[in-house]
């Protein structure tokens, strides 16, 4: 259950018999509180999580009580230039697959991608796409759906509406998610090579979140919770961090000074 987030990196370090892992306690006994994480291998993440699972299952509420109140965290500076440049990037909801998701990432006139899943236990597809401006100057996407369905074409042209939604020739519409759900620029790392994607956890549902930490070609998923006006809590490997959400600016500010900006 996501309510019982795995934590306590110090104990993991003490119990590990395989040497220092990617998230072991440093020798100077200072625990890293940075929210900008370099990608680690899936084996390292699983090893850390497994070792922690043997020690404790700490309720989220208990962990949150030990962290700074998100409301006390200073608002950081939003990456407004990045938001403007990548405004069409984001997490989308397909009305034909309400329990799935679509994540669009890319830059204009460059190869991009759409990662999509129809159901929580379904296969994940990655589609090639290219964003360009059509003859009227509006944004459009050329998407290759052939890897999703063999009978589907490899050059579906969709348009990006002024409200941010994506409209297809057959009338289907992908609606861009609002609130804390979305694709974020990490203030400590270059976008889009490094990006943070917050999705609804459709397995446990409620206010639970799934967070894709993408660092180059490596990706791992962590869990969290949307606390509404209370902010957000994300369980990074070895540490749990509280962030202050500014829905007007589209930012999440962290106690280490890092700022994630929603595109």
Short mmCIF file of C-alpha atoms in Angstrom, two decimals:
data_model
loop_
_atom_site.label_atom_id
_atom_site.label_comp_id
_atom_site.label_asym_id
_atom_site.label_seq_id
_atom_site.Cartn_x
_atom_site.Cartn_y
_atom_site.Cartn_z
CA UNK A 1 0.00 0.00 0.00
CA UNK A 2 1.30 3.42 -0.91
CA UNK A 3 0.13 4.69 2.50
CA UNK A 4 2.98 2.71 3.99
CA UNK A 5 5.95 4.28 2.31
CA UNK A 6 9.34 2.71 2.75
CA UNK A 7 11.92 4.91 4.48
CA UNK A 8 14.78 5.13 7.02
CA UNK A 9 17.94 5.09 4.89
CA UNK A 10 20.17 4.98 7.97
CA UNK A 11 18.91 1.56 8.97
CA UNK A 12 19.26 0.33 5.42
CA UNK A 13 22.91 1.34 5.42
CA UNK A 14 23.52 -0.51 8.68
CA UNK A 15 21.85 -3.69 7.48
CA UNK A 16 23.35 -3.77 3.98
CA UNK A 17 25.95 -6.50 3.63
CA UNK A 18 26.81 -5.73 0.01
CA UNK A 19 28.76 -2.56 0.54
CA UNK A 20 27.63 1.01 0.03
CA UNK A 21 24.52 1.30 -2.13
CA UNK A 22 23.44 4.29 -4.22
CA UNK A 23 21.44 5.66 -1.30
CA UNK A 24 23.48 4.55 1.72
CA UNK A 25 24.22 7.04 4.49
CA UNK A 26 27.39 9.04 3.69
CA UNK A 27 30.45 8.47 5.82
CA UNK A 28 30.16 11.98 7.32
CA UNK A 29 26.70 11.04 8.67
CA UNK A 30 25.00 13.88 6.74
CA UNK A 31 21.88 12.59 5.03
CA UNK A 32 21.42 13.96 1.52
CA UNK A 33 18.23 16.00 1.24
CA UNK A 34 18.55 16.97 -2.41
CA UNK A 35 15.46 16.35 -4.54
CA UNK A 36 17.40 16.23 -7.80
CA UNK A 37 18.28 12.55 -8.05
CA UNK A 38 20.59 11.00 -10.60
CA UNK A 39 19.07 7.84 -12.03
CA UNK A 40 20.16 4.61 -10.43
CA UNK A 41 19.80 1.13 -11.75
CA UNK A 42 16.57 -0.77 -11.15
CA UNK A 43 18.57 -3.35 -9.22
CA UNK A 44 19.85 -0.69 -6.83
CA UNK A 45 16.37 0.72 -6.29
CA UNK A 46 14.88 -2.70 -5.62
CA UNK A 47 17.73 -3.66 -3.33
CA UNK A 48 17.27 -0.49 -1.28
CA UNK A 49 13.51 -0.92 -1.11
CA UNK A 50 13.78 -4.60 -0.17
CA UNK A 51 16.25 -3.92 2.63
CA UNK A 52 14.04 -1.14 3.99
CA UNK A 53 10.95 -3.34 3.79
CA UNK A 54 12.57 -5.79 6.17
CA UNK A 55 12.94 -3.03 8.74
CA UNK A 56 9.81 -0.94 8.75
CA UNK A 57 6.56 0.09 7.14
CA UNK A 58 6.11 3.66 8.32
CA UNK A 59 2.73 5.36 7.83
CA UNK A 60 2.90 8.41 5.59
CA UNK A 61 1.31 10.55 8.27
CA UNK A 62 4.14 9.70 10.68
CA UNK A 63 6.80 10.58 8.12
CA UNK A 64 5.07 13.83 7.24
CA UNK A 65 5.09 14.87 10.88
CA UNK A 66 8.89 14.62 10.91
CA UNK A 67 9.33 16.82 7.83
CA UNK A 68 8.98 20.57 7.32
CA UNK A 69 5.43 21.72 6.75
CA UNK A 70 5.10 22.40 3.00
CA UNK A 71 3.41 25.70 3.84
CA UNK A 72 6.64 26.85 5.53
CA UNK A 73 8.79 26.23 2.45
CA UNK A 74 9.66 29.36 0.47
CA UNK A 75 8.35 29.55 -3.08
CA UNK A 76 11.12 29.07 -5.62
CA UNK A 77 11.50 30.71 -9.02
CA UNK A 78 9.46 29.16 -11.81
CA UNK A 79 11.13 28.35 -15.13
CA UNK A 80 8.76 30.46 -17.22
CA UNK A 81 10.91 30.26 -20.36
CA UNK A 82 10.81 26.48 -20.17
CA UNK A 83 7.06 26.49 -19.65
CA UNK A 84 6.52 28.60 -22.77
CA UNK A 85 8.85 26.49 -24.91
CA UNK A 86 7.41 23.13 -23.83
CA UNK A 87 3.81 24.16 -23.11
CA UNK A 88 2.41 21.24 -25.12
CA UNK A 89 4.30 18.69 -23.02
CA UNK A 90 2.27 17.09 -20.27
CA UNK A 91 0.19 14.25 -18.88
CA UNK A 92 -3.04 13.69 -20.78
CA UNK A 93 -6.23 11.71 -20.17
CA UNK A 94 -7.83 9.81 -23.06
CA UNK A 95 -11.60 9.62 -22.57
CA UNK A 96 -11.59 6.23 -24.30
CA UNK A 97 -9.21 4.88 -21.65
CA UNK A 98 -10.06 6.75 -18.40
CA UNK A 99 -7.86 4.51 -16.23
CA UNK A 100 -4.82 5.01 -18.42
CA UNK A 101 -2.52 7.91 -19.20
CA UNK A 102 -0.63 9.57 -22.06
CA UNK A 103 2.61 11.49 -21.50
CA UNK A 104 3.82 13.76 -24.29
CA UNK A 105 7.42 15.03 -24.22
CA UNK A 106 9.40 16.78 -26.92
CA UNK A 107 10.42 20.05 -28.57
CA UNK A 108 9.12 21.73 -31.72
CA UNK A 109 10.63 20.33 -34.93
CA UNK A 110 12.46 17.59 -33.03
CA UNK A 111 11.74 13.95 -32.38
CA UNK A 112 9.61 13.47 -29.30
CA UNK A 113 7.69 10.66 -27.67
CA UNK A 114 4.34 9.70 -26.24
CA UNK A 115 4.33 7.14 -23.44
CA UNK A 116 0.91 5.59 -22.97
CA UNK A 117 -0.88 2.93 -21.00
CA UNK A 118 -4.57 2.04 -21.33
CA UNK A 119 -5.08 0.27 -17.99
CA UNK A 120 -3.08 0.08 -14.74
CA UNK A 121 -1.99 -3.49 -15.50
CA UNK A 122 -1.72 -3.02 -19.25
CA UNK A 123 1.27 -2.80 -21.55
CA UNK A 124 3.15 0.47 -21.77
CA UNK A 125 3.79 1.81 -25.27
CA UNK A 126 6.23 4.45 -26.45
CA UNK A 127 5.22 6.18 -29.69
CA UNK A 128 7.46 8.33 -31.85
CA UNK A 129 6.09 11.79 -32.51
CA UNK A 130 7.15 15.12 -33.94
CA UNK A 131 5.66 18.49 -33.07
CA UNK A 132 5.52 21.18 -35.75
CA UNK A 133 3.61 24.29 -36.72
CA UNK A 134 1.06 23.80 -39.47
CA UNK A 135 0.27 26.24 -42.29
CA UNK A 136 -1.89 28.34 -39.99
CA UNK A 137 0.88 28.57 -37.39
CA UNK A 138 -0.87 26.28 -34.93
CA UNK A 139 0.89 23.42 -33.18
CA UNK A 140 0.33 19.95 -34.57
CA UNK A 141 1.68 16.47 -33.87
CA UNK A 142 2.63 13.73 -36.29
CA UNK A 143 2.28 10.51 -34.30
CA UNK A 144 3.20 6.95 -35.23
CA UNK A 145 0.56 4.58 -33.81
CA UNK A 146 1.80 1.47 -35.64
CA UNK A 147 3.57 0.12 -32.55
CA UNK A 148 0.34 0.52 -30.55
CA UNK A 149 -1.86 -1.33 -33.03
CA UNK A 150 -0.61 -3.03 -36.18
CA UNK A 151 -3.60 -1.79 -38.15
CA UNK A 152 -3.08 1.82 -37.06
CA UNK A 153 -1.25 4.33 -39.31
CA UNK A 154 2.24 5.68 -38.68
CA UNK A 155 1.37 9.28 -39.49
CA UNK A 156 -1.66 10.43 -37.52
CA UNK A 157 -1.84 14.23 -37.44
CA UNK A 158 -3.36 15.70 -34.28
CA UNK A 159 -3.76 19.35 -33.34
CA UNK A 160 -2.99 21.13 -30.08
CA UNK A 161 -5.92 23.31 -29.02
CA UNK A 162 -5.51 26.67 -27.33
CA UNK A 163 -6.74 25.10 -24.09
CA UNK A 164 -3.84 22.63 -24.26
CA UNK A 165 -5.88 19.58 -25.24
CA UNK A 166 -4.96 17.36 -28.20
CA UNK A 167 -7.63 16.68 -30.83
CA UNK A 168 -7.51 13.78 -33.32
CA UNK A 169 -9.11 13.43 -36.77
CA UNK A 170 -11.63 10.87 -35.48
CA UNK A 171 -12.91 13.35 -32.92
CA UNK A 172 -11.15 11.84 -29.92
CA UNK A 173 -9.62 14.31 -27.49
CA UNK A 174 -6.79 13.94 -25.00
CA UNK A 175 -7.36 16.35 -22.13
CA UNK A 176 -4.36 17.79 -20.35
CA UNK A 177 -4.33 16.99 -16.64
CA UNK A 178 -4.63 19.88 -14.18
CA UNK A 179 -3.54 20.31 -10.58
CA UNK A 180 -0.37 18.61 -9.39
CA UNK A 181 -0.54 15.97 -12.15
CA UNK A 182 1.83 16.79 -15.00
CA UNK A 183 5.33 16.91 -16.48
CA UNK A 184 7.88 19.00 -14.58
CA UNK A 185 11.17 20.74 -15.26
CA UNK A 186 13.65 19.96 -12.47
CA UNK A 187 15.40 23.18 -11.42
CA UNK A 188 18.64 21.29 -10.85
CA UNK A 189 18.76 19.43 -14.18
CA UNK A 190 18.34 20.16 -17.92
CA UNK A 191 14.94 19.46 -19.49
CA UNK A 192 13.74 17.33 -21.25
CA UNK A 193 16.64 14.89 -20.77
CA UNK A 194 15.90 15.06 -17.07
CA UNK A 195 12.21 15.31 -16.24
CA UNK A 196 9.81 14.51 -13.42
CA UNK A 197 6.39 13.14 -14.30
CA UNK A 198 3.64 13.04 -11.69
CA UNK A 199 0.71 10.75 -12.49
CA UNK A 200 -2.31 9.50 -10.62
CA UNK A 201 -1.70 6.06 -9.15
CA UNK A 202 -4.57 4.20 -10.78
CA UNK A 203 -3.81 1.02 -8.83
CA UNK A 204 -4.33 2.33 -5.30
CA UNK A 205 -6.22 5.46 -6.48
CA UNK A 206 -7.37 8.06 -3.97
CA UNK A 207 -4.84 10.88 -3.65
CA UNK A 208 -1.92 8.54 -4.31
CA UNK A 209 0.66 9.44 -6.93
CA UNK A 210 3.18 7.67 -9.15
CA UNK A 211 6.26 9.75 -10.00
CA UNK A 212 8.49 8.89 -12.95
CA UNK A 213 12.07 10.06 -12.33
CA UNK A 214 13.54 10.25 -15.83
CA UNK A 215 17.29 10.85 -16.08
CA UNK A 216 18.48 10.36 -19.63
CA UNK A 217 17.87 6.77 -20.68
CA UNK A 218 17.22 5.63 -17.11
CA UNK A 219 13.85 5.81 -15.37
CA UNK A 220 12.51 4.62 -12.05
CA UNK A 221 9.17 5.16 -10.38
CA UNK A 222 8.56 6.35 -6.82
CA UNK A 223 5.30 6.96 -4.98
CA UNK A 224 3.77 9.91 -3.21
CA UNK A 225 0.59 11.61 -2.11
CA UNK A 226 -1.24 14.75 -3.13
CA UNK A 227 -2.09 16.57 0.10
CA UNK A 228 -4.16 19.21 -1.67
CA UNK A 229 -3.54 22.64 -0.16
CA UNK A 230 -1.14 20.92 2.22
CA UNK A 231 1.33 20.28 -0.61
CA UNK A 232 2.78 17.02 -1.84
CA UNK A 233 4.89 14.26 -0.30
CA UNK A 234 7.15 12.07 -2.43
CA UNK A 235 8.97 8.98 -1.22
CA UNK A 236 12.32 9.14 -3.00
CA UNK A 237 14.64 6.14 -2.53
CA UNK A 238 16.12 6.57 0.94
CA UNK A 239 14.27 9.75 1.83
CA UNK A 240 10.79 11.20 1.94
CA UNK A 241 10.40 14.86 0.98
CA UNK A 242 7.57 17.36 1.39
CA UNK A 243 7.01 20.00 -1.27
CA UNK A 244 4.97 23.19 -1.39
CA UNK A 245 2.63 23.36 -4.38
CA UNK A 246 1.81 26.67 -6.06
CA UNK A 247 -1.05 25.93 -8.46
CA UNK A 248 -0.96 29.46 -9.89
CA UNK A 249 2.71 29.29 -10.91
CA UNK A 250 2.61 25.54 -11.49
CA UNK A 251 5.55 24.90 -9.20
CA UNK A 252 6.60 22.53 -6.42
CA UNK A 253 9.18 24.08 -4.10
CA UNK A 254 11.40 21.86 -1.97
CA UNK A 255 13.22 22.56 1.26
CA UNK A 256 16.63 22.20 -0.46
CA UNK A 257 15.81 25.17 -2.72
CA UNK A 258 15.00 23.09 -5.79
CA UNK A 259 11.90 23.98 -7.79
CA UNK A 260 9.95 21.77 -10.16
CA UNK A 261 8.01 23.76 -12.77
CA UNK A 262 5.03 22.24 -14.56
CA UNK A 263 4.98 22.58 -18.34
#
